[in-house]
Coordinates of N, CA, C and O in Angstrom, one line a residue:
A14 N 280.0 41.7 120.4 CA 278.4 41.1 120.0 C 278.3 39.9 121.3 O 277.2 40.1 121.7
L15 N 279.2 39.1 121.5 CA 278.9 37.8 122.2 C 278.9 38.7 123.6 O 278.1 38.2 124.4
D16 N 279.7 39.6 123.9 CA 279.5 40.4 125.2 C 278.3 41.0 125.4 O 277.5 40.8 126.5
R17 N 277.7 41.7 124.5 CA 276.6 42.2 124.5 C 275.5 41.2 124.8 O 274.3 41.4 125.5
A18 N 275.4 39.8 124.2 CA 274.5 38.7 124.7 C 274.2 38.3 125.6 O 273.6 38.4 126.6
V19 N 275.7 38.3 126.3 CA 275.8 37.9 127.7 C 275.5 38.7 128.5 O 274.9 38.3 129.7
A20 N 275.6 40.0 128.1 CA 275.1 40.9 129.3 C 273.5 41.1 129.1 O 273.2 41.9 129.8
L21 N 272.9 41.2 128.4 CA 271.6 41.0 128.2 C 270.8 39.9 128.7 O 270.1 40.1 129.0
D22 N 271.6 38.9 128.8 CA 270.9 37.7 129.4 C 272.4 36.4 129.9 O 272.5 36.1 129.3
P23 N 272.9 37.3 131.1 CA 273.8 35.8 131.8 C 273.6 34.8 131.7 O 274.4 34.3 132.2
D24 N 272.6 34.6 131.9 CA 272.2 33.1 131.9 C 272.1 32.2 130.8 O 271.7 31.1 130.5
D25 N 272.2 32.8 129.7 CA 272.0 32.3 128.5 C 272.8 31.5 127.9 O 274.2 31.8 127.8
P26 N 273.0 30.2 128.0 CA 273.8 29.0 127.5 C 274.5 29.2 126.7 O 275.9 28.6 126.1
V27 N 273.7 29.3 125.5 CA 274.2 29.3 124.2 C 275.2 30.4 123.8 O 276.4 30.5 123.6
A28 N 275.1 31.8 124.4 CA 275.8 33.1 124.5 C 277.1 32.9 125.4 O 278.0 32.7 124.6
L29 N 276.9 32.1 126.4 CA 278.1 31.6 127.1 C 279.2 30.4 126.5 O 280.3 30.7 126.4
L30 N 278.3 29.6 125.8 CA 279.2 28.6 125.0 C 279.9 29.7 124.0 O 281.2 29.1 123.8
R31 N 279.1 30.0 123.3 CA 280.1 31.0 121.9 C 280.8 32.0 122.3 O 281.9 31.9 121.8
R32 N 280.6 32.4 123.5 CA 281.7 33.5 123.8 C 283.1 33.0 124.4 O 284.1 33.2 124.3
G33 N 282.6 31.7 125.2 CA 284.1 30.8 125.5 C 284.5 30.0 124.3 O 285.9 30.1 124.5
Q34 N 283.5 29.8 123.2 CA 284.6 29.3 122.2 C 285.3 30.5 121.6 O 286.4 30.3 120.9
A35 N 284.6 31.4 121.7 CA 285.4 32.9 121.0 C 286.6 33.1 121.7 O 287.7 33.4 121.4
K36 N 286.8 32.9 122.8 CA 287.7 33.3 123.5 C 288.8 32.1 123.5 O 290.2 33.0 123.6
F37 N 288.4 30.8 123.2 CA 288.9 29.9 123.0 C 290.3 30.2 121.7 O 291.2 29.7 121.8
L38 N 289.4 30.6 120.8 CA 290.1 30.9 119.4 C 291.0 31.8 119.7 O 292.2 32.0 119.1
A39 N 290.5 32.6 120.5 CA 292.0 33.6 120.6 C 292.8 33.3 121.7 O 293.8 34.0 121.9
G40 N 293.0 32.2 122.3 CA 294.1 32.1 123.1 C 293.7 31.6 124.4 O 294.9 31.8 125.0
R41 N 292.7 32.3 124.9 CA 292.8 32.9 126.2 C 291.9 31.9 126.9 O 290.5 31.8 127.4
M42 N 292.3 30.8 127.2 CA 291.8 29.3 127.7 C 291.4 29.8 129.6 O 290.4 28.9 129.4
D43 N 292.0 30.6 130.2 CA 291.1 30.4 131.5 C 290.1 30.8 131.2 O 289.1 30.4 131.9
A44 N 290.0 32.2 130.6 CA 288.6 33.3 130.5 C 287.2 32.3 129.6 O 286.5 32.2 130.0
A45 N 288.1 31.6 128.8 CA 287.5 30.4 127.8 C 286.9 29.4 128.8 O 285.4 29.3 129.1
A46 N 287.4 28.6 129.7 CA 287.1 28.1 130.7 C 286.0 28.3 131.8 O 284.9 27.7 132.1
T47 N 286.1 29.8 132.1 CA 285.0 30.4 133.0 C 283.7 30.1 131.9 O 282.5 30.0 132.9
D48 N 283.6 31.1 131.1 CA 282.5 31.1 130.2 C 281.6 29.7 130.1 O 280.5 29.2 130.2
L49 N 282.8 28.5 129.5 CA 282.1 27.0 129.4 C 281.5 26.3 130.7 O 280.9 25.7 130.3
Y50 N 282.0 26.7 131.7 CA 281.9 26.6 132.6 C 280.4 26.7 133.2 O 279.5 26.2 133.9
R51 N 280.2 28.0 133.0 CA 279.0 28.7 133.1 C 277.9 28.1 132.2 O 276.6 28.0 132.6
A52 N 278.3 28.0 131.1 CA 277.3 27.7 130.2 C 277.2 26.3 130.5 O 275.6 25.6 130.4
H53 N 277.9 25.4 130.7 CA 277.8 23.9 131.5 C 276.4 23.9 132.7 O 275.7 23.0 132.6
E54 N 276.8 25.0 133.4 CA 276.0 24.9 134.5 C 274.5 25.3 134.4 O 273.9 24.9 135.2
K55 N 274.3 26.0 133.4 CA 273.0 26.6 132.7 C 272.4 25.8 132.0 O 271.1 25.4 131.7
A56 N 272.8 24.7 131.6 CA 272.3 23.9 130.5 C 273.4 22.3 130.5 O 274.4 22.5 129.9
P57 N 273.3 21.8 131.5 CA 274.1 20.5 131.4 C 273.6 19.4 130.5 O 274.4 18.6 130.7
D58 N 273.0 19.5 130.1 CA 272.5 18.5 128.5 C 272.8 19.4 127.6 O 273.3 18.4 126.3
I59 N 273.8 20.0 127.3 CA 274.6 20.6 126.3 C 275.9 20.1 126.5 O 277.3 20.5 127.1
P60 N 276.2 19.1 125.6 CA 277.8 18.5 125.8 C 278.8 19.2 125.3 O 280.3 19.2 126.2
E61 N 278.7 19.9 124.3 CA 279.6 21.1 123.6 C 280.2 21.9 124.9 O 281.4 21.8 124.9
A62 N 279.4 21.9 125.9 CA 280.0 23.0 127.0 C 281.1 22.4 127.7 O 282.3 22.8 128.0
A63 N 280.9 21.2 127.7 CA 281.8 19.9 129.0 C 283.1 19.8 128.4 O 284.1 19.8 128.5
I64 N 282.7 19.6 126.8 CA 283.9 19.3 126.3 C 285.1 20.3 125.5 O 286.4 20.4 126.0
W65 N 284.3 21.1 125.4 CA 285.2 22.4 125.4 C 285.9 23.1 126.6 O 286.8 23.7 126.7
H66 N 285.0 23.0 127.8 CA 285.5 23.3 128.9 C 286.8 22.8 129.2 O 287.9 23.2 129.9
Y67 N 286.9 21.4 129.0 CA 288.2 20.4 129.2 C 289.1 20.8 128.3 O 290.1 20.9 129.0
L68 N 288.8 20.8 126.9 CA 289.9 21.2 126.3 C 290.8 22.6 126.9 O 291.8 22.7 126.9
A69 N 290.0 23.5 127.2 CA 290.1 25.2 127.2 C 291.2 24.8 129.1 O 292.1 25.5 129.0
T70 N 290.8 24.1 129.8 CA 291.5 24.0 131.1 C 292.7 23.1 130.6 O 293.6 23.2 131.7
A71 N 292.5 21.9 130.0 CA 293.8 21.1 129.9 C 294.8 21.6 129.4 O 296.0 22.1 129.5
R72 N 294.2 22.9 128.1 CA 295.2 23.7 127.4 C 295.8 24.8 128.3 O 297.1 25.6 128.2
A73 N 295.1 25.3 129.5 CA 295.6 26.6 130.2 C 296.3 25.6 131.4 O 296.8 26.4 132.5
G74 N 296.7 24.0 131.4 CA 297.4 23.4 132.5 C 296.9 23.0 133.6 O 297.2 22.9 134.9
R75 N 295.2 23.4 133.6 CA 294.7 22.8 134.6 C 294.1 21.4 134.5 O 293.9 21.1 133.6
S76 N 293.4 20.8 135.7 CA 292.9 19.5 135.4 C 291.5 19.2 135.9 O 291.0 18.3 135.9
D77 N 290.6 20.6 136.0 CA 289.5 20.4 136.8 C 288.5 20.1 135.6 O 287.5 19.8 136.1
G78 N 289.0 20.3 134.3 CA 287.9 20.0 133.1 C 287.7 18.7 133.0 O 286.7 18.3 132.7
R79 N 288.5 17.5 133.7 CA 288.1 16.3 133.3 C 287.0 15.7 134.3 O 285.9 15.3 133.7
V80 N 286.7 16.4 135.4 CA 285.8 16.1 136.6 C 284.3 16.6 135.7 O 283.4 15.4 135.8
L81 N 284.4 17.7 135.1 CA 283.0 17.9 134.6 C 282.6 17.0 133.3 O 281.6 16.6 133.1
L82 N 283.9 16.9 132.6 CA 283.5 16.1 131.2 C 283.1 14.6 131.7 O 282.6 13.9 131.3
Q83 N 283.3 14.3 133.1 CA 283.4 12.8 133.5 C 281.5 12.8 133.6 O 281.1 11.4 133.8
R84 N 281.1 13.9 133.9 CA 280.1 13.8 134.4 C 278.7 13.7 133.0 O 277.5 13.3 133.3
I85 N 279.2 13.8 132.0 CA 278.6 13.8 130.8 C 278.2 12.5 130.5 O 279.0 11.6 130.2
E86 N 276.9 12.3 129.7 CA 276.6 11.2 129.6 C 275.6 11.1 128.3 O 274.1 11.3 128.3
A87 N 276.7 11.6 127.5 CA 276.4 11.3 125.9 C 275.6 10.1 125.3 O 276.3 9.2 125.8
P88 N 274.3 10.0 124.6 CA 274.0 8.8 124.2 C 275.1 8.2 123.4 O 275.7 8.8 122.5
A89 N 275.2 6.8 123.2 CA 276.0 6.4 122.6 C 276.3 6.3 121.2 O 277.6 6.6 120.8
D90 N 275.2 6.8 120.5 CA 275.0 6.7 118.9 C 275.1 8.8 118.9 O 275.1 8.9 117.5
S91 N 275.4 9.0 119.8 CA 275.7 10.6 119.5 C 277.3 11.3 119.4 O 278.1 10.1 119.1
W92 N 277.4 12.1 118.6 CA 278.7 12.7 117.9 C 279.6 12.8 119.1 O 281.1 12.4 119.0
Q93 N 279.0 13.0 120.4 CA 279.7 13.4 121.2 C 280.7 12.4 122.4 O 281.4 12.7 122.7
A94 N 280.0 10.9 121.7 CA 280.1 9.8 122.7 C 281.7 9.6 122.2 O 282.4 9.6 123.3
P95 N 282.0 9.1 121.1 CA 283.3 8.6 120.9 C 284.4 10.0 121.0 O 285.6 9.4 121.5
I96 N 283.9 11.6 121.2 CA 285.0 12.3 121.3 C 285.4 12.1 122.9 O 286.3 12.7 123.2
I97 N 284.1 12.3 123.6 CA 284.4 12.2 125.1 C 285.5 11.0 125.4 O 286.0 11.4 126.1
G98 N 284.8 9.6 125.2 CA 285.3 8.6 125.4 C 287.3 8.8 125.0 O 287.7 8.6 125.6
M99 N 287.5 9.3 123.7 CA 288.7 9.7 123.9 C 289.5 10.8 124.5 O 290.3 10.5 125.2
L100 N 288.7 11.7 124.9 CA 289.1 12.7 125.5 C 289.6 12.1 127.0 O 290.3 12.5 127.7
L101 N 288.7 11.4 127.5 CA 289.1 10.8 128.5 C 290.2 9.5 128.7 O 290.1 8.9 130.0
G102 N 290.1 9.3 127.9 CA 291.5 7.9 127.7 C 290.7 6.5 127.6 O 291.2 5.5 127.9
R103 N 289.4 7.0 127.2 CA 288.7 5.2 127.2 C 288.5 4.7 125.9 O 288.6 3.7 125.8
R104 N 289.6 5.4 124.8 CA 289.3 5.3 123.3 C 290.5 5.8 123.0 O 291.1 7.0 123.4
M105 N 291.2 4.8 121.8 CA 292.5 5.5 121.5 C 292.0 6.7 120.2 O 290.9 6.6 119.6
P106 N 292.7 7.4 120.1 CA 292.4 8.3 119.1 C 292.0 7.8 117.8 O 291.4 8.2 117.1
G107 N 293.2 7.0 117.6 CA 293.1 6.2 116.2 C 291.5 5.3 116.1 O 291.0 5.4 114.7
S108 N 290.8 5.1 116.8 CA 289.7 4.0 117.2 C 288.8 5.4 116.4 O 287.8 4.6 116.0
L109 N 288.9 6.5 116.3 CA 287.5 7.2 115.5 C 288.1 7.4 114.2 O 287.2 7.8 113.6
Y110 N 288.8 6.6 113.6 CA 289.1 6.4 112.5 C 288.6 5.3 111.9 O 288.7 4.7 110.7
E111 N 288.4 4.2 112.8 CA 288.1 2.7 112.3 C 286.7 2.4 111.8 O 286.5 1.3 112.1
A112 N 285.7 3.4 112.4 CA 284.5 3.2 112.0 C 283.7 4.4 111.1 O 284.1 5.4 111.4
D113 N 282.4 4.3 110.8 CA 281.8 5.3 110.1 C 281.5 6.3 111.4 O 281.6 5.9 112.5
G114 N 281.5 7.7 111.0 CA 280.8 8.6 111.9 C 279.6 8.3 112.8 O 278.8 7.7 111.8
P115 N 279.3 9.0 113.6 CA 277.6 8.7 114.2 C 276.8 8.9 113.3 O 277.1 10.3 112.5
A116 N 275.5 8.5 113.3 CA 274.5 8.7 112.6 C 274.5 10.1 112.2 O 273.7 10.7 111.0
P117 N 274.1 11.1 113.2 CA 273.8 12.7 112.7 C 274.3 13.3 112.0 O 274.0 14.3 111.4
L118 N 275.6 13.1 112.0 CA 276.5 13.9 111.1 C 276.9 12.9 109.6 O 277.1 11.4 109.6
S119 N 277.0 13.8 109.1 CA 277.5 13.4 107.4 C 278.9 13.2 107.3 O 279.7 13.4 108.3
P120 N 279.4 11.9 106.6 CA 280.7 11.6 106.4 C 281.5 12.7 106.9 O 282.5 12.8 106.9
H121 N 281.4 13.8 105.5 CA 282.0 15.3 105.7 C 281.9 15.7 107.1 O 283.4 16.3 107.5
R122 N 281.4 15.9 107.8 CA 281.2 16.6 109.2 C 282.1 15.8 110.3 O 282.5 16.4 110.6
W123 N 281.3 14.1 109.9 CA 282.4 13.4 110.9 C 283.9 13.6 110.7 O 285.0 13.9 111.5
A124 N 284.4 14.0 109.3 CA 285.9 13.8 108.9 C 286.4 15.2 109.6 O 287.5 15.0 110.3
C125 N 285.6 16.4 109.6 CA 286.1 17.5 110.4 C 286.2 17.5 111.5 O 287.4 17.5 112.1
D126 N 285.1 16.8 112.4 CA 284.8 17.3 113.6 C 286.0 15.9 114.4 O 286.8 16.4 114.9
R127 N 286.3 14.9 113.6 CA 287.2 13.6 114.3 C 288.2 14.5 114.2 O 289.5 14.3 115.4
A128 N 289.1 15.2 113.2 CA 290.3 15.1 112.3 C 290.8 16.5 114.2 O 291.7 16.5 114.9
F129 N 289.9 17.1 114.1 CA 289.8 18.7 115.0 C 289.9 18.0 115.9 O 290.8 18.6 117.0
F130 N 289.1 17.3 116.9 CA 289.3 16.7 118.1 C 290.4 15.9 118.6 O 290.9 16.1 119.6
V131 N 290.8 15.4 117.3 CA 292.2 14.2 117.8 C 293.1 15.3 118.1 O 293.9 15.1 118.9
G132 N 292.9 16.3 116.9 CA 294.3 17.1 117.2 C 294.3 18.2 118.3 O 295.1 18.5 119.5
E133 N 292.7 18.6 118.9 CA 292.8 18.8 120.1 C 293.1 18.4 121.4 O 293.8 18.6 122.4
H134 N 293.0 16.9 121.2 CA 293.4 15.8 122.2 C 294.8 16.0 122.4 O 295.5 16.1 123.6
F135 N 295.3 16.0 121.3 CA 297.3 15.8 121.6 C 297.4 17.4 121.8 O 298.7 17.4 122.6
L136 N 296.8 18.4 121.5 CA 297.5 19.6 122.2 C 297.1 20.0 123.6 O 298.2 20.2 124.5
A137 N 296.1 19.2 124.1 CA 295.7 19.1 125.8 C 296.6 18.2 126.3 O 297.2 18.6 127.4
E138 N 297.2 17.4 125.8 CA 298.1 16.3 126.2 C 299.7 17.0 126.2 O 300.6 16.0 126.6
G139 N 299.6 17.9 125.5 CA 301.0 18.8 125.4 C 302.1 18.4 124.2 O 303.0 18.2 124.4
Q140 N 301.3 17.5 123.4 CA 301.9 16.9 122.3 C 301.7 17.8 120.8 O 300.9 17.2 119.9
P141 N 302.4 19.1 120.9 CA 302.0 19.6 119.4 C 302.2 19.3 118.3 O 301.9 19.5 116.9
D142 N 303.5 18.5 118.2 CA 303.8 17.7 117.2 C 302.7 16.3 116.6 O 302.7 16.5 115.4
D143 N 302.0 15.6 117.5 CA 301.2 14.7 117.5 C 299.9 15.6 116.9 O 299.0 15.0 115.6
A144 N 299.6 16.7 117.4 CA 298.6 17.8 116.9 C 298.4 18.0 115.6 O 297.4 18.1 115.0
R145 N 299.8 18.3 115.0 CA 299.6 19.5 113.9 C 299.0 18.7 112.6 O 298.5 19.5 111.9
P146 N 299.5 17.3 112.2 CA 298.8 17.0 111.1 C 297.3 16.6 111.4 O 296.4 16.7 110.1
Y147 N 296.7 16.2 112.5 CA 295.3 16.4 112.5 C 294.5 17.5 112.5 O 293.5 18.0 111.7
L148 N 295.2 18.9 113.1 CA 294.8 20.1 112.6 C 294.5 20.7 111.1 O 294.2 21.2 110.7
Q149 N 295.5 20.2 110.4 CA 296.0 20.4 109.0 C 294.9 19.5 108.7 O 294.3 20.3 107.7
D150 N 294.7 18.2 108.7 CA 293.8 17.5 108.3 C 292.1 18.4 108.5 O 291.7 18.3 107.5
A151 N 291.8 18.9 109.8 CA 290.5 19.5 109.9 C 290.7 20.8 109.3 O 289.5 21.2 108.6
E152 N 291.9 21.4 109.0 CA 291.8 22.5 108.0 C 291.3 22.2 106.4 O 290.5 22.7 106.0
A153 N 291.4 21.1 106.4 CA 291.3 20.6 104.8 C 289.9 20.3 104.8 O 289.2 20.2 103.7
A154 N 289.3 19.7 105.8 CA 288.3 19.1 105.9 C 287.3 19.9 106.6 O 285.9 19.4 105.7
C155 N 287.3 20.9 106.7 CA 286.0 21.6 107.5 C 285.9 23.0 106.9 O 286.7 23.5 105.9
G156 N 284.5 23.5 106.6 CA 284.3 24.6 105.7 C 284.6 25.7 106.5 O 285.1 25.6 107.5
R157 N 285.6 26.6 106.0 CA 286.1 27.9 106.5 C 285.8 28.6 107.1 O 286.0 29.2 108.0
E158 N 284.2 28.6 107.2 CA 283.6 29.2 108.2 C 283.0 28.6 109.7 O 282.7 29.3 110.8
S159 N 283.6 27.5 109.5 CA 283.2 26.4 110.8 C 284.1 26.8 111.9 O 285.1 26.8 111.5
L160 N 283.2 26.7 112.9 CA 284.2 26.6 114.4 C 285.4 25.6 114.2 O 286.5 26.4 114.4
P161 N 285.3 24.1 114.0 CA 286.6 23.7 114.1 C 287.5 24.1 112.8 O 289.0 24.1 113.3
Y162 N 287.1 24.5 112.1 CA 288.5 25.1 111.0 C 289.2 26.4 111.7 O 290.1 26.6 111.6
L163 N 288.0 27.5 112.0 CA 288.8 28.7 112.5 C 289.8 28.4 113.8 O 290.5 28.9 113.8
A164 N 289.1 27.0 114.6 CA 290.4 26.9 115.7 C 291.4 26.3 115.1 O 292.5 26.2 115.7
A165 N 291.2 25.4 114.4 CA 292.4 24.6 114.2 C 293.7 25.4 113.6 O 294.4 25.9 113.6
A166 N 293.2 26.4 112.8 CA 293.7 27.7 111.6 C 294.4 28.3 113.3 O 295.5 28.7 113.2
A167 N 293.8 28.6 114.0 CA 294.4 29.7 115.0 C 295.2 28.6 116.2 O 296.3 28.7 116.2
D168 N 295.1 27.7 116.2 CA 296.4 26.5 116.8 C 297.6 26.3 116.1 O 298.7 26.3 116.3
L169 N 297.1 26.2 115.0 CA 298.2 25.9 113.3 C 298.9 27.0 113.9 O 300.2 27.1 114.1
A170 N 298.1 28.3 113.7 CA 299.3 29.7 113.9 C 299.8 29.6 115.1 O 301.1 30.4 115.4
R171 N 299.5 29.2 116.5 CA 300.2 29.1 117.7 C 301.0 28.2 117.3 O 302.5 28.4 118.2
I172 N 301.0 27.2 116.7 CA 302.6 26.0 117.4 C 303.1 26.3 115.9 O 304.1 25.3 115.9
G173 N 302.5 26.4 115.0 CA 303.6 26.8 113.9 C 303.0 25.5 112.9 O 303.1 24.3 113.4
T174 N 303.6 25.7 111.8 CA 303.2 24.4 110.4 C 304.6 23.7 110.5 O 305.7 24.4 110.3
A175 N 304.5 22.3 110.3 CA 305.7 21.7 110.2 C 306.2 22.4 108.8 O 305.4 22.3 107.7
T176 N 307.6 22.1 108.3 CA 308.1 22.2 107.1 C 307.7 21.2 105.9 O 307.5 21.7 104.5
D177 N 307.1 19.9 106.3 CA 306.2 18.8 105.5 C 305.1 19.0 105.9 O 304.7 18.4 106.9
S178 N 304.2 19.7 104.8 CA 302.7 19.8 105.2 C 302.3 18.5 104.6 O 301.1 18.4 105.1
A179 N 302.3 17.4 104.4 CA 301.9 16.2 103.9 C 301.2 15.6 105.3 O 301.7 15.8 106.5
S180 N 300.1 15.5 105.3 CA 299.2 14.9 106.7 C 299.6 13.5 106.6 O 300.2 12.5 105.9
T181 N 299.9 13.3 107.9 CA 300.3 12.2 108.7 C 299.7 11.4 109.4 O 299.6 10.3 110.0
A182 N 298.1 12.4 109.3 CA 296.8 11.5 110.3 C 296.7 10.3 109.3 O 296.3 9.9 108.1
P183 N 295.9 9.3 110.3 CA 295.3 8.1 109.8 C 294.7 8.4 108.6 O 293.6 9.5 109.0
T184 N 293.9 7.4 108.0 CA 292.7 7.9 107.1 C 292.6 6.2 106.8 O 293.0 5.3 107.5
R185 N 291.1 6.2 106.4 CA 290.3 4.7 106.5 C 290.7 4.1 105.4 O 290.6 4.8 104.3

């Protein structure tokens, strides 16, 4: 369906973003990065494309995603700002647990996104053992139909689960 949507309108940034995210879920990081880059080119005001592009390129062992992410100027009160800050090394992952989430997100949604993106940060850094508890927390906090839940589940299947499934992610 996503391939058909992109075929109908190859310049549709949302279709490119969603197809890139689907490829990310499937572990096809280079292919995901291509679609996510194109989505950002078509709509540079959609920070998600740059965030997911960075994650896909880092997971593919490439460094070019950082350049695109550095160009994003997300409003300070947006949910993307602390995530981008963490991915660029301007914030420690634990700092996302020190304050309430950004105003546009419910506390439940922030718990989901925060855990997921901290886990993805550690996977991007090549630290699957550090990522695991956060991805497990994302699975627990996110709705089963949400993209973070699906991506966390896919990543946990790829890296394996620890024998001790108790979460060690920081809590507030």
